[in-house]
Every structure is written in C-alpha cells, then in structure tokens.
CSV table of C-alpha atoms in Angstrom, one decimal:
chain,number,residue,atom,x,y,z
W,84,MET,CA,-12.2,-48.3,31.0
W,85,SER,CA,-14.8,-47.5,33.7
W,86,GLN,CA,-16.5,-50.3,35.8
W,87,ASP,CA,-19.7,-49.6,34.0
W,88,THR,CA,-18.5,-50.2,30.6
W,89,PRO,CA,-19.8,-53.7,29.5
W,90,VAL,CA,-17.2,-55.9,27.9
W,91,LYS,CA,-17.6,-58.6,25.6
W,92,ARG,CA,-17.2,-62.2,26.5
W,93,GLN,CA,-16.8,-65.2,24.2
W,94,PHE,CA,-17.0,-68.6,25.8
W,95,GLY,CA,-17.9,-72.2,24.8
W,96,HIS,CA,-20.8,-74.6,25.9
W,97,ARG,CA,-20.7,-78.2,25.6
W,98,ALA,CA,-23.9,-80.2,25.8
W,99,ARG,CA,-24.9,-83.8,25.0
W,100,LEU,CA,-27.0,-84.5,21.8
W,101,ALA,CA,-29.8,-87.1,21.5
W,102,LEU,CA,-29.3,-88.6,18.0
W,103,SER,CA,-31.3,-91.1,16.5
W,104,PRO,CA,-29.3,-94.1,14.9
W,105,ALA,CA,-29.7,-92.6,11.4
W,106,GLY,CA,-28.5,-89.3,13.0
W,107,VAL,CA,-25.7,-90.9,14.2
W,108,ARG,CA,-24.6,-92.7,11.0
W,109,THR,CA,-25.2,-89.3,9.0
W,110,ALA,CA,-22.9,-87.5,11.9
W,111,ASP,CA,-20.4,-90.2,11.5
W,112,ASP,CA,-20.3,-89.9,7.6
W,113,GLN,CA,-20.0,-86.1,7.8
W,114,ALA,CA,-17.0,-86.6,10.4
W,115,HIS,CA,-15.2,-89.2,8.0
W,116,ALA,CA,-15.8,-86.7,5.2
W,117,ALA,CA,-14.2,-83.9,6.8
W,118,ARG,CA,-11.1,-86.0,7.8
W,119,THR,CA,-11.1,-87.2,4.2
W,120,LEU,CA,-11.2,-83.6,2.8
W,121,TRP,CA,-8.4,-82.7,5.2
W,122,ASN,CA,-6.0,-85.3,4.1
W,123,LEU,CA,-6.8,-84.5,0.3
W,124,LEU,CA,-6.2,-81.0,1.1
W,125,HIS,CA,-2.9,-81.9,2.8
W,126,ALA,CA,-1.9,-83.9,-0.1
W,127,TRP,CA,-2.7,-81.1,-2.7
W,128,TRP,CA,-0.6,-78.8,-0.8
W,129,GLN,CA,2.4,-81.0,-0.8
W,130,MET,CA,2.0,-81.5,-4.3
W,131,MET,CA,1.5,-77.9,-5.4
W,132,PRO,CA,4.5,-75.6,-5.8
W,133,LYS,CA,5.0,-72.8,-3.3
W,134,GLU,CA,3.6,-70.0,-5.6
W,135,LYS,CA,0.2,-71.8,-6.1
W,136,ARG,CA,-0.5,-72.5,-2.7
W,137,THR,CA,-3.3,-69.7,-2.4
W,138,LEU,CA,-6.4,-69.8,-0.7
W,139,ALA,CA,-8.4,-69.5,-4.1
W,140,ASN,CA,-6.6,-72.5,-5.5
W,141,ALA,CA,-7.3,-74.6,-2.3
W,142,ASP,CA,-10.9,-73.5,-2.6
W,143,ALA,CA,-11.0,-74.3,-6.2
W,144,ALA,CA,-9.5,-77.7,-5.4
W,145,ILE,CA,-12.2,-78.5,-2.5
W,146,ARG,CA,-14.8,-77.8,-4.9
W,147,GLN,CA,-13.7,-80.0,-7.4
W,148,ALA,CA,-12.9,-83.0,-5.0
W,149,ARG,CA,-16.6,-82.4,-3.7
W,150,GLN,CA,-17.9,-83.2,-7.4
W,151,ASP,CA,-15.6,-86.0,-8.0
W,152,ILE,CA,-15.7,-88.0,-4.7
W,153,GLY,CA,-19.5,-88.9,-4.1
W,154,PHE,CA,-19.4,-89.6,-0.5
W,155,LEU,CA,-18.0,-86.0,0.3
W,156,ALA,CA,-21.3,-84.6,-0.5
W,157,VAL,CA,-22.5,-85.6,2.9
W,158,LEU,CA,-20.6,-82.9,4.2
W,159,PRO,CA,-22.0,-79.5,4.4
W,160,ALA,CA,-20.5,-76.7,2.1
W,161,GLN,CA,-19.9,-74.5,4.8
W,162,ALA,CA,-18.2,-77.4,7.0
W,163,ALA,CA,-15.8,-77.7,3.9
W,164,GLN,CA,-15.0,-74.3,4.0
W,165,ALA,CA,-14.4,-74.5,8.0
W,166,VAL,CA,-11.9,-77.5,7.1
W,167,LEU,CA,-9.8,-75.1,4.8
W,168,LYS,CA,-10.1,-72.3,7.2
W,169,THR,CA,-8.8,-74.7,9.9
W,170,TYR,CA,-6.1,-76.0,7.7
W,171,VAL,CA,-4.6,-72.6,6.8
W,172,ARG,CA,-4.8,-71.3,10.5
W,173,ALA,CA,-2.9,-74.5,11.4
W,174,TRP,CA,0.1,-73.5,8.9
W,175,LYS,CA,0.2,-69.9,10.5
W,176,ASN,CA,0.2,-71.4,13.8
W,177,CYS,CA,3.3,-73.6,12.6
W,178,TRP,CA,5.1,-70.7,11.0
W,179,GLU,CA,4.6,-68.6,14.1
W,180,GLY,CA,6.3,-71.2,16.2
W,181,ARG,CA,3.1,-72.1,18.3
W,182,ALA,CA,2.9,-75.6,17.0
W,183,ASP,CA,4.1,-78.2,14.8
W,184,ALA,CA,3.5,-78.6,11.0
W,185,PRO,CA,0.0,-80.1,10.2
W,186,ASN,CA,-0.1,-83.8,9.0
W,187,PHE,CA,-2.6,-86.4,7.8
W,188,LYS,CA,-5.3,-87.4,10.1
W,189,CYS,CA,-5.6,-91.1,11.1
W,190,ARG,CA,-8.9,-93.0,11.0
W,191,PHE,CA,-9.1,-94.3,14.7
W,192,ARG,CA,-6.7,-91.7,16.4
W,193,THR,CA,-8.5,-88.6,15.2
W,194,VAL,CA,-11.3,-86.9,17.0
W,195,MET,CA,-14.4,-86.9,15.0
W,196,SER,CA,-15.7,-83.5,14.5
W,197,VAL,CA,-17.8,-81.5,12.2
W,198,ASP,CA,-17.8,-77.5,12.3
W,199,ILE,CA,-21.1,-75.5,12.0
W,200,PRO,CA,-19.3,-72.2,11.3
W,201,GLN,CA,-23.0,-70.0,10.9
W,202,GLY,CA,-24.9,-69.7,14.1
W,203,ARG,CA,-27.9,-68.3,12.6
W,204,ASP,CA,-28.4,-72.0,10.9
W,205,LEU,CA,-28.8,-73.7,14.1
W,206,ASN,CA,-32.2,-72.2,15.2
W,207,ILE,CA,-32.1,-73.1,18.8
W,208,VAL,CA,-35.2,-73.4,20.9
W,209,ARG,CA,-35.7,-74.4,24.4
W,210,VAL,CA,-38.4,-77.4,24.6
W,211,HIS,CA,-38.6,-77.4,28.4
W,212,ARG,CA,-36.5,-77.4,31.4
W,213,ARG,CA,-34.1,-80.2,30.5
W,214,TRP,CA,-33.9,-80.2,26.9
W,215,GLY,CA,-33.5,-78.1,24.0
W,216,GLN,CA,-33.8,-78.4,20.3
W,217,VAL,CA,-31.1,-77.4,17.4
W,218,ASN,CA,-30.9,-77.9,13.8
W,219,LEU,CA,-28.1,-79.5,12.4
W,220,PRO,CA,-27.2,-79.3,8.6
W,221,LYS,CA,-28.2,-82.3,6.6
W,222,VAL,CA,-29.1,-83.9,10.1
W,223,GLY,CA,-32.4,-82.2,11.0
W,224,ARG,CA,-33.8,-81.3,14.4
W,225,VAL,CA,-32.1,-82.7,17.2
W,226,ARG,CA,-32.5,-82.5,21.0
W,227,PHE,CA,-29.8,-81.5,23.6
W,228,ARG,CA,-29.3,-81.3,27.1
W,229,TRP,CA,-30.3,-77.6,28.4
W,230,THR,CA,-27.9,-77.2,31.1
W,231,LYS,CA,-27.0,-73.5,30.6
W,232,ASP,CA,-29.0,-70.6,29.6
W,233,LEU,CA,-28.0,-69.6,26.2
W,234,PRO,CA,-28.6,-66.4,24.3
W,235,VAL,CA,-31.6,-67.5,22.0
W,236,GLY,CA,-34.9,-66.1,21.2
W,237,LYS,CA,-35.8,-62.9,22.9
W,238,ARG,CA,-32.5,-62.8,24.7
W,239,ALA,CA,-30.5,-62.8,21.4
W,240,GLY,CA,-29.1,-59.9,19.6
W,241,ALA,CA,-26.4,-58.6,17.9
W,242,GLU,CA,-24.2,-58.6,20.9
W,243,ASN,CA,-25.5,-61.7,22.7
W,244,ARG,CA,-25.8,-64.7,20.4
W,245,ILE,CA,-24.4,-68.0,19.4
W,246,THR,CA,-21.8,-67.3,16.6
W,247,GLY,CA,-21.3,-70.9,15.5
W,248,ALA,CA,-20.8,-74.7,16.8
W,249,ARG,CA,-19.0,-77.7,16.5
W,250,LEU,CA,-20.1,-81.4,16.7
W,251,VAL,CA,-17.8,-83.5,18.6
W,252,LYS,CA,-17.9,-87.3,19.2
W,253,ASP,CA,-16.1,-89.1,22.3
W,254,ALA,CA,-16.5,-92.3,23.9
W,255,LEU,CA,-19.9,-91.4,25.2
W,256,GLY,CA,-21.5,-90.4,22.0
W,257,TRP,CA,-22.0,-87.2,20.1
W,258,HIS,CA,-21.8,-83.6,21.8
W,259,ILE,CA,-22.3,-80.0,20.4
W,260,ALA,CA,-19.8,-77.1,21.5
W,261,PHE,CA,-21.6,-74.0,21.1
W,262,ARG,CA,-19.7,-70.8,20.7
W,263,VAL,CA,-21.3,-68.3,22.7
W,264,GLN,CA,-20.8,-64.4,22.8
W,265,ILE,CA,-22.5,-62.0,25.1
W,266,LEU,CA,-22.3,-58.4,26.5
W,267,GLN,CA,-21.9,-58.0,30.3
W,268,ALA,CA,-20.9,-55.8,32.8
W,269,ARG,CA,-17.4,-55.5,34.3
W,270,PRO,CA,-17.3,-57.4,37.5
W,271,ALA,CA,-16.6,-55.2,40.4
W,272,PRO,CA,-13.2,-56.1,42.2
W,273,HIS,CA,-13.3,-59.0,44.7
W,274,ARG,CA,-13.2,-58.0,48.2
W,275,GLY,CA,-12.4,-61.4,49.5
W,276,PRO,CA,-9.6,-62.6,51.4
W,277,ASP,CA,-6.3,-64.0,49.9
W,278,ILE,CA,-5.8,-67.9,49.9
W,279,GLY,CA,-2.8,-70.1,49.1
W,280,ILE,CA,-3.3,-73.3,47.5
W,281,ASP,CA,-1.0,-76.4,47.8
W,282,VAL,CA,-1.8,-79.1,45.4
W,283,GLY,CA,-1.1,-82.7,45.8
W,284,VAL,CA,-2.0,-86.5,45.2
W,285,THR,CA,-3.5,-87.5,48.8
W,286,VAL,CA,-5.3,-84.4,49.5
W,287,PRO,CA,-5.9,-82.6,45.9
W,288,LEU,CA,-6.2,-79.0,47.1
W,289,ALA,CA,-5.3,-77.6,50.4
W,290,LEU,CA,-5.9,-74.0,51.3
W,291,SER,CA,-3.9,-72.0,53.5
W,292,ASP,CA,-7.1,-71.5,56.1
W,293,GLY,CA,-7.2,-75.0,56.8
W,294,THR,CA,-9.9,-75.8,54.1
W,295,THR,CA,-9.5,-78.9,52.0
W,296,TYR,CA,-11.2,-79.9,48.7
W,297,GLU,CA,-11.1,-83.8,48.4
W,298,HIS,CA,-12.7,-86.6,46.0
W,299,GLY,CA,-13.2,-90.3,46.1
W,300,ALA,CA,-12.5,-92.8,43.4
W,301,TRP,CA,-13.9,-91.7,39.9
W,302,LEU,CA,-15.3,-95.1,39.3
W,303,THR,CA,-17.5,-97.4,41.6
W,304,GLY,CA,-16.2,-100.6,42.4
W,305,LYS,CA,-18.4,-102.5,40.0
W,306,GLU,CA,-17.1,-100.1,37.1
W,307,LYS,CA,-13.6,-100.8,38.1
W,308,ALA,CA,-14.3,-104.5,37.9
W,309,ARG,CA,-16.0,-104.1,34.9
W,310,LEU,CA,-13.0,-101.9,33.3
W,311,LEU,CA,-10.5,-104.4,34.5
W,312,HIS,CA,-12.5,-107.4,32.9
W,313,TRP,CA,-12.6,-105.4,29.6
W,314,GLU,CA,-8.5,-104.5,29.5
W,315,GLN,CA,-8.0,-108.1,30.3
W,316,ARG,CA,-10.2,-109.2,27.5
W,317,ALA,CA,-8.6,-106.7,25.2
W,318,ALA,CA,-4.9,-108.2,26.3
W,319,GLN,CA,-6.1,-111.7,25.5
W,320,ARG,CA,-7.8,-110.8,22.0
W,321,LYS,CA,-4.8,-108.9,21.0
W,322,GLN,CA,-2.4,-111.9,21.5
W,323,HIS,CA,-4.3,-113.6,18.6
W,324,ARG,CA,-3.6,-110.8,16.0
W,325,ARG,CA,-0.7,-111.6,13.5
W,326,PRO,CA,1.9,-109.2,13.0
W,327,GLY,CA,0.4,-106.7,10.3
W,328,GLU,CA,-3.0,-107.8,10.8
W,329,ARG,CA,-6.0,-105.5,10.9
W,330,THR,CA,-7.7,-105.0,14.3
W,331,SER,CA,-11.2,-107.0,14.5
W,332,ARG,CA,-14.4,-105.5,15.2
W,333,ARG,CA,-14.7,-107.5,18.2
W,334,LEU,CA,-11.4,-106.2,19.5
W,335,HIS,CA,-12.7,-102.4,18.6
W,336,ARG,CA,-15.9,-103.0,20.4
W,337,THR,CA,-13.6,-104.0,23.5
W,338,TYR,CA,-11.8,-100.7,22.8
W,339,ASP,CA,-15.0,-98.9,22.8
W,340,ARG,CA,-16.2,-100.2,26.3
W,341,ILE,CA,-13.0,-99.4,27.8
W,342,ALA,CA,-12.9,-96.1,26.4
W,343,GLY,CA,-16.3,-95.3,27.7
W,344,LEU,CA,-15.5,-96.0,31.4
W,345,ARG,CA,-12.3,-93.8,31.3
W,346,ALA,CA,-14.3,-91.0,29.7
W,347,LYS,CA,-16.9,-91.4,32.2
W,348,ALA,CA,-14.3,-91.1,35.0
W,349,LYS,CA,-12.8,-88.1,33.1
W,350,ARG,CA,-16.1,-86.2,32.9
W,351,ARG,CA,-16.9,-87.0,36.7
W,352,ALA,CA,-13.0,-85.5,37.6
W,353,LEU,CA,-14.0,-82.6,35.5
W,354,ASP,CA,-17.2,-81.6,37.1
W,355,TRP,CA,-15.5,-82.1,40.5
W,356,GLN,CA,-12.8,-79.5,39.3
W,357,HIS,CA,-15.6,-77.1,37.9
W,358,ARG,CA,-17.4,-77.2,41.1
W,359,THR,CA,-14.2,-76.7,43.2
W,360,THR,CA,-12.8,-74.0,41.3
W,361,THR,CA,-16.1,-72.0,41.0
W,362,ALA,CA,-16.5,-72.2,44.8
W,363,ILE,CA,-12.8,-71.0,45.3
W,364,ALA,CA,-13.2,-68.3,42.9
W,365,ARG,CA,-16.5,-67.0,44.2
W,366,THR,CA,-15.2,-67.0,48.1
W,367,TYR,CA,-11.4,-65.5,47.8
W,368,GLY,CA,-10.4,-62.3,46.0
W,369,THR,CA,-6.6,-63.4,45.4
W,370,VAL,CA,-5.8,-67.1,44.6
W,371,VAL,CA,-1.9,-67.9,44.9
W,372,VAL,CA,-0.6,-71.1,43.5
W,373,GLU,CA,2.8,-72.6,42.8
W,374,ALA,CA,4.2,-72.4,39.2
W,375,LEU,CA,4.8,-75.8,39.0
W,376,THR,CA,6.5,-77.5,35.9
W,377,ILE,CA,4.5,-80.7,35.7
W,378,THR,CA,6.2,-82.0,32.7
W,379,ASN,CA,9.4,-82.5,34.6
W,380,MET,CA,7.9,-83.8,37.6
W,381,VAL,CA,6.1,-86.7,35.6
W,382,THR,CA,9.4,-87.7,34.0
W,383,SER,CA,10.2,-91.6,33.9
W,384,ALA,CA,12.6,-92.8,36.1
W,385,ARG,CA,13.7,-95.7,34.0
W,386,GLY,CA,17.1,-94.5,33.2
W,387,THR,CA,19.2,-95.6,30.7
W,388,LEU,CA,21.3,-99.2,30.1
W,389,GLU,CA,24.2,-97.6,31.6
W,390,GLU,CA,22.6,-96.1,34.7
W,391,PRO,CA,19.2,-97.9,35.2
W,392,GLY,CA,16.9,-96.0,37.4
W,393,ARG,CA,15.7,-97.0,40.7
W,394,ASN,CA,12.0,-97.3,42.0
W,395,VAL,CA,10.8,-97.2,38.4
W,396,ALA,CA,7.4,-98.9,39.1
W,397,GLN,CA,6.5,-96.4,42.2
W,398,LYS,CA,7.6,-93.4,40.2
W,399,SER,CA,5.4,-94.7,37.3
W,400,GLY,CA,2.3,-94.9,40.2
W,401,LEU,CA,3.2,-91.6,41.1
W,402,ASN,CA,3.4,-90.1,37.6
W,403,ARG,CA,-0.3,-91.6,36.7
W,404,ALA,CA,-1.7,-90.0,39.9
W,405,ILE,CA,0.1,-86.6,39.1
W,406,SER,CA,-1.2,-86.8,35.6
W,407,GLY,CA,-4.9,-88.0,36.8
W,408,GLU,CA,-5.3,-84.9,39.3
W,409,ALA,CA,-4.8,-82.6,36.2
W,410,TRP,CA,-3.0,-79.7,38.3
W,411,GLY,CA,-2.7,-77.8,34.8
W,412,ARG,CA,-6.3,-77.7,34.3
W,413,THR,CA,-7.3,-76.9,37.8
W,414,VAL,CA,-5.0,-73.7,37.3
W,415,THR,CA,-6.5,-73.1,34.0
W,416,LEU,CA,-9.9,-72.8,35.4
W,417,LEU,CA,-9.0,-70.8,38.3
W,418,THR,CA,-7.5,-68.3,35.8
W,419,TYR,CA,-10.7,-67.2,34.0
W,420,LYS,CA,-12.9,-67.9,36.8
W,421,THR,CA,-11.4,-65.5,39.2
W,422,ALA,CA,-11.3,-62.8,36.4
W,423,ARG,CA,-14.8,-63.6,35.8
W,424,TYR,CA,-15.7,-62.7,39.5
W,425,GLY,CA,-13.4,-59.9,39.9
W,426,GLY,CA,-10.4,-61.6,41.6
W,427,SER,CA,-7.1,-62.5,40.2
W,428,LEU,CA,-4.8,-65.6,40.2
W,429,VAL,CA,-1.0,-65.2,41.1
W,430,LYS,CA,1.8,-67.8,40.6
W,431,VAL,CA,4.7,-67.9,43.0
W,432,PRO,CA,8.1,-69.9,42.9
W,433,ALA,CA,7.4,-73.7,44.0
W,434,PRO,CA,11.0,-74.5,45.5
W,435,GLY,CA,10.9,-74.6,49.5
W,436,THR,CA,7.4,-74.3,50.1
W,437,SER,CA,6.9,-77.8,51.5
W,438,ARG,CA,9.9,-77.7,53.7
W,439,ARG,CA,9.9,-74.3,55.2
W,440,CYS,CA,7.9,-73.8,58.7
W,441,SER,CA,5.3,-71.2,58.4
W,442,VAL,CA,5.3,-70.2,61.9
W,443,CYS,CA,9.2,-69.5,62.3
W,444,GLY,CA,10.0,-69.5,58.4
W,445,LEU,CA,13.2,-71.5,59.0
W,446,THR,CA,13.9,-74.7,56.9
W,447,THR,CA,15.6,-77.3,58.9
W,448,PRO,CA,16.4,-80.7,57.7
W,449,GLY,CA,14.0,-83.6,58.4
W,450,SER,CA,11.0,-81.5,59.3
W,451,ARG,CA,8.7,-83.3,56.6
W,452,GLU,CA,8.5,-86.5,58.9
W,453,SER,CA,5.8,-88.0,56.7
W,454,GLN,CA,3.6,-87.1,53.8
W,455,ALA,CA,1.0,-85.7,55.9
W,456,VAL,CA,2.7,-84.2,59.0
W,457,PHE,CA,5.0,-81.2,59.3
W,458,VAL,CA,7.4,-81.1,62.5
W,459,CYS,CA,9.9,-78.0,62.8
W,460,LYS,CA,13.1,-79.1,63.9
W,461,ASN,CA,13.8,-75.7,65.1
W,462,PRO,CA,14.4,-76.0,69.1
W,463,ALA,CA,12.8,-72.5,69.4
W,464,CYS,CA,9.7,-73.1,67.3
W,465,GLY,CA,8.9,-76.9,67.4
W,466,TRP,CA,5.5,-76.2,65.7
W,467,SER,CA,3.7,-79.3,64.4
W,468,GLY,CA,0.6,-79.7,61.7
W,469,ASN,CA,-0.6,-80.9,58.5
W,470,ALA,CA,2.2,-80.5,55.9
W,471,ASP,CA,-0.3,-79.6,53.0
W,472,HIS,CA,-1.8,-76.6,55.0
W,473,ASN,CA,1.9,-75.7,56.1
W,474,ALA,CA,2.9,-75.6,52.4
W,475,ALA,CA,-0.3,-73.6,51.5
W,476,ARG,CA,0.6,-71.0,54.0
W,477,ASN,CA,4.0,-70.7,52.6
W,478,VAL,CA,2.7,-70.0,49.3
W,479,LEU,CA,0.6,-67.3,50.3
W,480,HIS,CA,3.7,-65.9,52.5
W,481,LEU,CA,5.7,-65.6,49.1
W,482,TYR,CA,2.7,-63.5,47.7
W,483,ARG,CA,2.4,-61.2,50.6
W,484,THR,CA,6.5,-60.7,50.8
W,485,GLY,CA,6.0,-59.2,47.1
W,486,LEU,CA,7.4,-62.3,45.1
W,487,ALA,CA,5.3,-63.1,42.0
W,488,LEU,CA,6.1,-64.9,38.9
W,489,VAL,CA,5.2,-62.5,35.6
W,490,PRO,CA,5.6,-63.7,32.2
W,491,ALA,CA,8.4,-61.9,30.1
W,492,ALA,CA,9.6,-62.7,26.7
W,493,GLY,CA,8.2,-66.4,27.0
W,494,ARG,CA,9.5,-67.2,30.2
W,495,ALA,CA,8.6,-66.6,33.6
W,496,VAL,CA,10.7,-64.3,36.2
W,497,VAL,CA,10.3,-63.2,39.7
W,498,ARG,CA,9.4,-59.8,40.3
W,499,ARG,CA,9.5,-58.4,43.9
W,500,ALA,CA,6.8,-55.6,44.4
W,501,LYS,CA,8.0,-52.4,45.6
W,502,ARG,CA,7.3,-51.2,49.1
W,503,VAL,CA,6.4,-47.8,49.7
W,504,LYS,CA,8.1,-46.3,52.6
W,505,PRO,CA,5.9,-44.4,55.4
W,506,ALA,CA,6.1,-40.7,55.5
W,507,ALA,CA,7.8,-40.5,58.8
W,508,ALA,CA,10.8,-42.5,57.4
W,509,ARG,CA,11.5,-40.7,54.3
C-alpha cells in the first residue's frame, strides 16, 4: 500500500457532560435499567436449554421484559439491543478463550453506563470554543466539554463521522465517550532518532539521551489531608455496622467523597501520561522499552504460615508505587502514538539492563551502589553516572545489537536481526 493511500482510523474521545439534576436522575435510571436487563438476560440464558439460546429468542425475551417491567421502559430500545449485543459478544469472548464467562452485575461494583449505538441520533453541534451540544435519547440536549475537533457538520461524511457513543459515570460525574471514525493519510516514516526508555518509581521515565520525565504528587497537601480525613471517617463508621447490615447512606456518601478524590488523582496522572507519551512519539522515530511482567513484580511478599515473608510492609509500599505509575498503560499509549506519527515501538528483554555498564559492557557485582548511582567495578573502566540513564542506554543497546521480542503463538520470543555482510567480506 502506497503512502498516499488514505487509511481508516477508529478511536474514542471522552468528554465531560454538564447534566442538570433531572438529567442526572434520568441517566442513572437508564444505567440501572441496563444493568437490570443484563441480569435478567443472564438469568434467562441459564434457564433455557442450549437449543433455545438463540439471538431471536433472546430478543423476544427482552421485548417481553420491557413490557412486563415498567421501569425498563426508561431505557431506549436501541440501548436495550446494545445490551443484548454486548452480552452475546461476552459469551463469544469466553468461548474463544479471551475472557471469563459473563456473570451477574452488582449494583455498587458495576460501572454505570448506557450505550448509544447510532451516531446519527446524537446531532452534535459546537456551541462555542469550550462547549458543544449533543442529543441524548430520552434526556434531551446536553452540553459537553469541547476539547477535541470532532467530524461534525460540514466536516462529517461517509468516512469521517461519529459511529456511536456511550454514557459512562465515574466518581466525578457523567461523561460521554464518542466512537470516531476518520479517513486520513498514512503517516510518513518518522526520521527521528532511536531512544531507549527505562521506567522506575523515583524517576518515572529516564531516556537514554539524558532526558527525564518526572511528576509531583497527584494531590495537593489539602487534598491529601481531606482524603485522609474521609478515609478515617469511613473506617469509624464501618466499625458500627453489624454483621450482615446494609451500608448506610451516610457511609455511601463518605465512600463517594473518597472515590472523587482518587478519581481526580487518576485523571491528573492520565493527563501527564498522555502529554509525556505524545512528546516522546513526536520527537523520536523508534522507541525501545523493556518487556516487563508487571504482575510478577507486584506479587505480595507475605509468604505462607510455614515460610512467612520478609519486609512485607516495604514490599507492599513498593507494589503500590509500581501500580501507581501504570507502566503498562504508558507502553500502550506509546504503541499507538508512535504508529500515528510514523514511528515504532520495540520491546527488548529486561534482565540485566540495570546491572550492565553501558560504557564497557561488563556486568560486575555491586555496581548498583544505590537506587540513583551506578559505579562500574571494572578496574579498566570505573565509569559512574545516573543509574536510570545507564539502564536506558542498555535498553537501546539491546535493540541496536539486534535483540527484539516479537509475539509468537501467544508468547514473546527473542529474535536476533540478520546482519548483511559487506561486499568485501563475501
């Protein structure tokens, strides 16, 4: 395929909704109706014999349920069909080994969401620079934050359009996630330099050219004090609950305040990751990262009764710090952003990158004197420098020597690039 051939790109864009109190209640009712419809559909699926578990019978059961149960009528008919489609897709993912079998959805542990499968029903209009308007079924015209140019109005067409949306509620309120499809030119190959990246806790991202990307605390001092206050208040109120007693509304409001502060911290962290990965993808042509198995890195050190672990509290704090940095999400963002700008992302084996000297290439015991300083113990070298930058240079060295991890049959294997001999040596 030539570079001038346009390619179809599909992505999502999430924006904050400005719902009125009545609109919030309607959206909440629709989300609860969608969850209830999922549970009824799952119960029907378990009761029916296998030969009667067809799409037509399930659709007829949904229509009958919407007639018999009054509060299900608040859910639009297309959203009800989307619940059926999602449920069938969940079973297909289970049969193909990509996910577990679907189950009932709990009221307080399930993300409240409503699907809008038809993009033509949205009728999106940009009001001014900061706000746009969207039509939500059975809710009406609602404003949303305009933070990205969307293919609406004269810019919309058969190839550039919004194919649908989903209403999602988190601790900060209701949001709308648009499904966008555009036709754009294939990006030219990125001519930027190669770069190796080492991830860490003290220094989140250290690059092989000496650049570092750091961030501060996601919550201010007052917000941390407020979070600690509400966590202590929740612990006190939880002590007065009897076994089997329902959670009071006061405790639920306390949980909501805690979730709101944590969601604010997560949003700031995600914003920093997006800005950082965009800057890296625009600057460098090939980005090399370590293939880390993060699930093994955050394993608890508690041990067993026969063999109890050591430094359990310290390991728990390290696990929280690793999970808070979200290294896997950083790699995911870099993967599609480097491809968008014409670059590529390569993974290399992780063992030994922090213990090898990037100058002489030897691995000697005790070279990593501290978390931040690397001192080569080779008498012929003796180089010392920042440990994170040294590891990033080793990551880039593995790529330049031809080592790369490629997926093969569901696992990663090491492949060494073939080198072409010069004409004089043949």
